[in-house]
XYZ file of N, CA, C and O in Angstrom:
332
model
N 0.829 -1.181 0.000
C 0.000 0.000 0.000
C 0.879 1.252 0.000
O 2.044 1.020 0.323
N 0.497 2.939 -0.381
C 0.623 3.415 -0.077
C 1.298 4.041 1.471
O 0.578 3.773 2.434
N 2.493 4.779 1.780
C 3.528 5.079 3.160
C 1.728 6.269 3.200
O 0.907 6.548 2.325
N 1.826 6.561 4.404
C 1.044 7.755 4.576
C 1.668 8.921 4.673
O 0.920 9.875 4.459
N 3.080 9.266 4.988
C 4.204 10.006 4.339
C 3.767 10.674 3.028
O 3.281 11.753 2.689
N 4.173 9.511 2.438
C 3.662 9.873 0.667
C 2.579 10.776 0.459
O 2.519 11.873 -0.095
N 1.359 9.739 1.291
C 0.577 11.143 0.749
C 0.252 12.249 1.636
O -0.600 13.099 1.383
N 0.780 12.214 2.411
C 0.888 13.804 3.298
C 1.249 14.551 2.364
O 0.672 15.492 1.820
N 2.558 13.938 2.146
C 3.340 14.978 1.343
C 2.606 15.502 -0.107
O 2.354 16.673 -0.392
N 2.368 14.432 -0.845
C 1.570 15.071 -2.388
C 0.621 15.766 -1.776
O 0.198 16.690 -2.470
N -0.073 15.615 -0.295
C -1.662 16.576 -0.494
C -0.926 17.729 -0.030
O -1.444 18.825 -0.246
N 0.186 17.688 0.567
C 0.868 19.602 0.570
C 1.225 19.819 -0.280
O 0.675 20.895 -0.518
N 2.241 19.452 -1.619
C 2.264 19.679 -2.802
C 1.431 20.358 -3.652
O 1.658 21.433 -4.206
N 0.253 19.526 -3.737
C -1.242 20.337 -4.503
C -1.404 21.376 -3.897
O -1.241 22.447 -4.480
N -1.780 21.316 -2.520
C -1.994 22.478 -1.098
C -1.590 23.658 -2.127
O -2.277 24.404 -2.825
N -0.016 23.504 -1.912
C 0.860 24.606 -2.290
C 0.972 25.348 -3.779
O 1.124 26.531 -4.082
N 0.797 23.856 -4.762
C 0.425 24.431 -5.972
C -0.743 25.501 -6.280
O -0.668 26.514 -6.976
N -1.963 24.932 -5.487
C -3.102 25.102 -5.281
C -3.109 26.998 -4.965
O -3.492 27.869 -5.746
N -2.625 27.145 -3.759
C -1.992 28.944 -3.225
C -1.271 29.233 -4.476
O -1.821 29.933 -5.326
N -0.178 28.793 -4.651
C 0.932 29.593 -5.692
C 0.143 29.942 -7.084
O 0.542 30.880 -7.773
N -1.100 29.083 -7.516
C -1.446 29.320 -8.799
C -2.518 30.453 -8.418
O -2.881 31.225 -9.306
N -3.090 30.585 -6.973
C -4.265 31.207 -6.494
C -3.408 32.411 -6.838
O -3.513 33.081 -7.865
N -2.334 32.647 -5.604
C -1.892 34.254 -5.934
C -1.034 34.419 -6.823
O -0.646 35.576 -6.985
N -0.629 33.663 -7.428
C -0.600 34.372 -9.320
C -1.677 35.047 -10.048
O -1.538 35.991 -10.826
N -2.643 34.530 -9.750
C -3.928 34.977 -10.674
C -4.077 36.595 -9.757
O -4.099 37.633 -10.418
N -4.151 36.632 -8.552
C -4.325 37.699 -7.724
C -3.162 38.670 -8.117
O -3.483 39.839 -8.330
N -1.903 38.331 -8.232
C -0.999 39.854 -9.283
C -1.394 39.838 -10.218
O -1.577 41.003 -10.568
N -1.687 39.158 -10.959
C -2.145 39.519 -12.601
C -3.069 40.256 -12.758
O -2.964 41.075 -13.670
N -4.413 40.243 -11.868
C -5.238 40.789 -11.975
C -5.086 42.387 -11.070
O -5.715 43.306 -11.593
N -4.353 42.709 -9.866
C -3.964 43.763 -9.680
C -3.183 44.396 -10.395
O -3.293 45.611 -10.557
N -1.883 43.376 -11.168
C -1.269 44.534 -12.094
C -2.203 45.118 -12.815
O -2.150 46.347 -12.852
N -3.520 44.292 -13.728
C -4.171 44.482 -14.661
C -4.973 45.885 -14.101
O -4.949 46.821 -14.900
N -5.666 46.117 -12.830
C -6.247 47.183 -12.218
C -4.852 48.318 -12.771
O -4.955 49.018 -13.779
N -3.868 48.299 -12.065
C -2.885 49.177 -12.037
C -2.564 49.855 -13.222
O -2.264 51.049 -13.217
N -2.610 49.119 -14.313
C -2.217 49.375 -15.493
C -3.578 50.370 -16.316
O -3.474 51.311 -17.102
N -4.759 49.726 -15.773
C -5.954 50.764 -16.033
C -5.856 51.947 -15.139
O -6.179 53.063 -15.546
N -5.487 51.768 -14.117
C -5.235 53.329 -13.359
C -4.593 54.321 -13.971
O -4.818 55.521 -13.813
N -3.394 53.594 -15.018
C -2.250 54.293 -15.240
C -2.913 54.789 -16.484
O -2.730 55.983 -16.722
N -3.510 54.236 -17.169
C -4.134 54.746 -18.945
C -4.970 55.360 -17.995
O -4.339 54.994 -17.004
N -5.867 55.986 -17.552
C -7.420 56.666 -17.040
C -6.280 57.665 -16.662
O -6.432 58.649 -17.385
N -5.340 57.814 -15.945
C -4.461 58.936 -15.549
C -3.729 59.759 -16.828
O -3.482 60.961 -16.916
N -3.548 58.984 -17.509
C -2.686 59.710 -18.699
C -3.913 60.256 -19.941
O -3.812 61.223 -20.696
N -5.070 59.249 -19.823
C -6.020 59.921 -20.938
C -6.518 61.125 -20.725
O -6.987 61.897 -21.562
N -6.278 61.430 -18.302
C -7.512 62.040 -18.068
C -6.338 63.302 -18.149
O -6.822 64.390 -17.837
N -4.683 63.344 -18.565
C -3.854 64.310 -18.292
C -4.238 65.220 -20.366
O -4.579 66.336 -20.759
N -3.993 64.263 -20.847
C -3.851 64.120 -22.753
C -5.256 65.131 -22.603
O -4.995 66.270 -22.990
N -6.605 64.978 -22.154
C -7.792 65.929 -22.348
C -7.652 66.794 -21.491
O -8.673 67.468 -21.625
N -7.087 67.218 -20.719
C -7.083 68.462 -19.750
C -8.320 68.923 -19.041
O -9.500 68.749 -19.346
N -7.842 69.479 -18.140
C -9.435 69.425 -17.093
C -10.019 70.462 -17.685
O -9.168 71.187 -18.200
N -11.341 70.926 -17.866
C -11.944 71.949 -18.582
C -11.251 73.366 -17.488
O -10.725 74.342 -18.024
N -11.386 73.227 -15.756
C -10.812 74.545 -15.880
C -9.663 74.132 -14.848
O -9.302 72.961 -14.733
N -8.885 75.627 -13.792
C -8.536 74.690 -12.924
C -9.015 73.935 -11.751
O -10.132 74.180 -11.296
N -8.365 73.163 -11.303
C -8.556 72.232 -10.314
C -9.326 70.962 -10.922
O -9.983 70.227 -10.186
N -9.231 70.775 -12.086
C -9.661 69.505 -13.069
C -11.226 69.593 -12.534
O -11.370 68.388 -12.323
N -12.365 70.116 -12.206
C -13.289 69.687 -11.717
C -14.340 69.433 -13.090
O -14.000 70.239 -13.956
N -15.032 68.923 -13.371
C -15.705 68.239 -14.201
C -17.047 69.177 -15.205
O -17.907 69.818 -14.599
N -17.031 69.125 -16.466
C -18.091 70.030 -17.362
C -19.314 70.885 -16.279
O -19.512 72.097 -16.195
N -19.911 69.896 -15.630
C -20.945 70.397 -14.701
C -20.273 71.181 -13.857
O -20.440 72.394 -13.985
N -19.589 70.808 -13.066
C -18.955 72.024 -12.019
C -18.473 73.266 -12.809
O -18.569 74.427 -12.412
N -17.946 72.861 -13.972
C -17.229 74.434 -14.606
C -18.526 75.178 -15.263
O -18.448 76.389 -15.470
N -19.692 74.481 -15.586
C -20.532 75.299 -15.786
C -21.420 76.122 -14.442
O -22.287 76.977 -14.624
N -21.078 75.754 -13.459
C -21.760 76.476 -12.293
C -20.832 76.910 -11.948
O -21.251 77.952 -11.444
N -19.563 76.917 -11.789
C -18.298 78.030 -11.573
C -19.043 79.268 -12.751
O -19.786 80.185 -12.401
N -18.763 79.081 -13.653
C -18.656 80.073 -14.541
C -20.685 80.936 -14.508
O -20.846 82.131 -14.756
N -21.471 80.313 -14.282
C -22.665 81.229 -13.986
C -22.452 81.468 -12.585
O -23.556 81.716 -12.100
N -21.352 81.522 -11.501
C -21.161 82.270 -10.807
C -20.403 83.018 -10.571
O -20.568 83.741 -9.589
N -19.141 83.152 -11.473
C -18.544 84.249 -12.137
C -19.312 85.358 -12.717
O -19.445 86.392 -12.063
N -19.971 85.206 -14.203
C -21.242 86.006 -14.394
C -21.461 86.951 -12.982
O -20.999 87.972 -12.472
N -22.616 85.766 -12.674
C -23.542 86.775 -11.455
C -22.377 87.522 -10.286
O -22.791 88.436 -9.573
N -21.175 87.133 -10.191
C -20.474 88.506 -9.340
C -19.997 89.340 -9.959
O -19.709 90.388 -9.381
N -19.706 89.176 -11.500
C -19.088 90.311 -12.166
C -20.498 91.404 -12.537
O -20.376 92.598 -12.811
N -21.721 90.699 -12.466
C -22.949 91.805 -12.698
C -23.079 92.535 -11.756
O -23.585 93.648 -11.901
N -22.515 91.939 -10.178
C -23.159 92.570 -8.749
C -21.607 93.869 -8.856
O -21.735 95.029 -8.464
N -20.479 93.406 -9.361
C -19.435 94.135 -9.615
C -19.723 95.632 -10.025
O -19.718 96.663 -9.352
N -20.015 95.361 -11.564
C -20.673 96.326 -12.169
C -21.574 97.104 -11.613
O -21.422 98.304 -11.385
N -22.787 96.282 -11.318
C -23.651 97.411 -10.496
C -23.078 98.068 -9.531
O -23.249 99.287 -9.566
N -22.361 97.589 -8.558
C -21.600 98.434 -7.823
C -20.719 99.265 -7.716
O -20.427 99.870 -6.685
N -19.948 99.423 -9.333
C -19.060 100.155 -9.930
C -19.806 101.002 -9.951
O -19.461 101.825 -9.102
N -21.556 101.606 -10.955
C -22.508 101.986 -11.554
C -23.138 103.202 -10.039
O -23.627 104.326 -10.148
N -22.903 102.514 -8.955
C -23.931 103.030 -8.058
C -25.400 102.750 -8.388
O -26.138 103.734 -8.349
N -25.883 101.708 -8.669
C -26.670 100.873 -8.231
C -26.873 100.164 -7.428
O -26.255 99.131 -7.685
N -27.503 100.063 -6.375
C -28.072 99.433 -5.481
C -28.798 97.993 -6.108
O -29.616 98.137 -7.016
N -28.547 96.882 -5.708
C -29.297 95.523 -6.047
C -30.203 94.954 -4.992
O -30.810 93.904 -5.201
């Protein structure tokens, strides 16, 4: 028959194969994240943020209608108008 040695040993063998092939797949797939981090960083550098502080179309359009409305309260107040 079979030593029970023997198969201690092959079922740690597999055991171990078993982990080593597990966290292989686990770097591959984090490099694979990493490597998308790195293109989303360089595509998001290549289009430039619409203004500063990179904040996004919607935010620069409510930055900028609140630019507007202080440069009108400006004016009027240049004017001596009261608002």
């Amino acid at each position: 028959m079979m030593d029970p040695t023997l198969v201690i040993t092959a079922a740690c063998l597999v055991g171990i194969c078993v982990v080593a092939f597990a966290l292989l797949r686990a770097w591959q797939g984090w490099l694979e994240l990493k490597r998308q981090e790195l293109e989303r960083a360089s595509n998001k550098i290549t289009s430039g943020p619409e203004i500063e502080g990179g904040a996004s179309a919607g935010a620069a359009r409510i930055e900028l209608a609140d630019m507007k409305e202080r440069i009108k309260k400006l004016e009027a107040i240049a004017s001596g108008v009261e608002l």
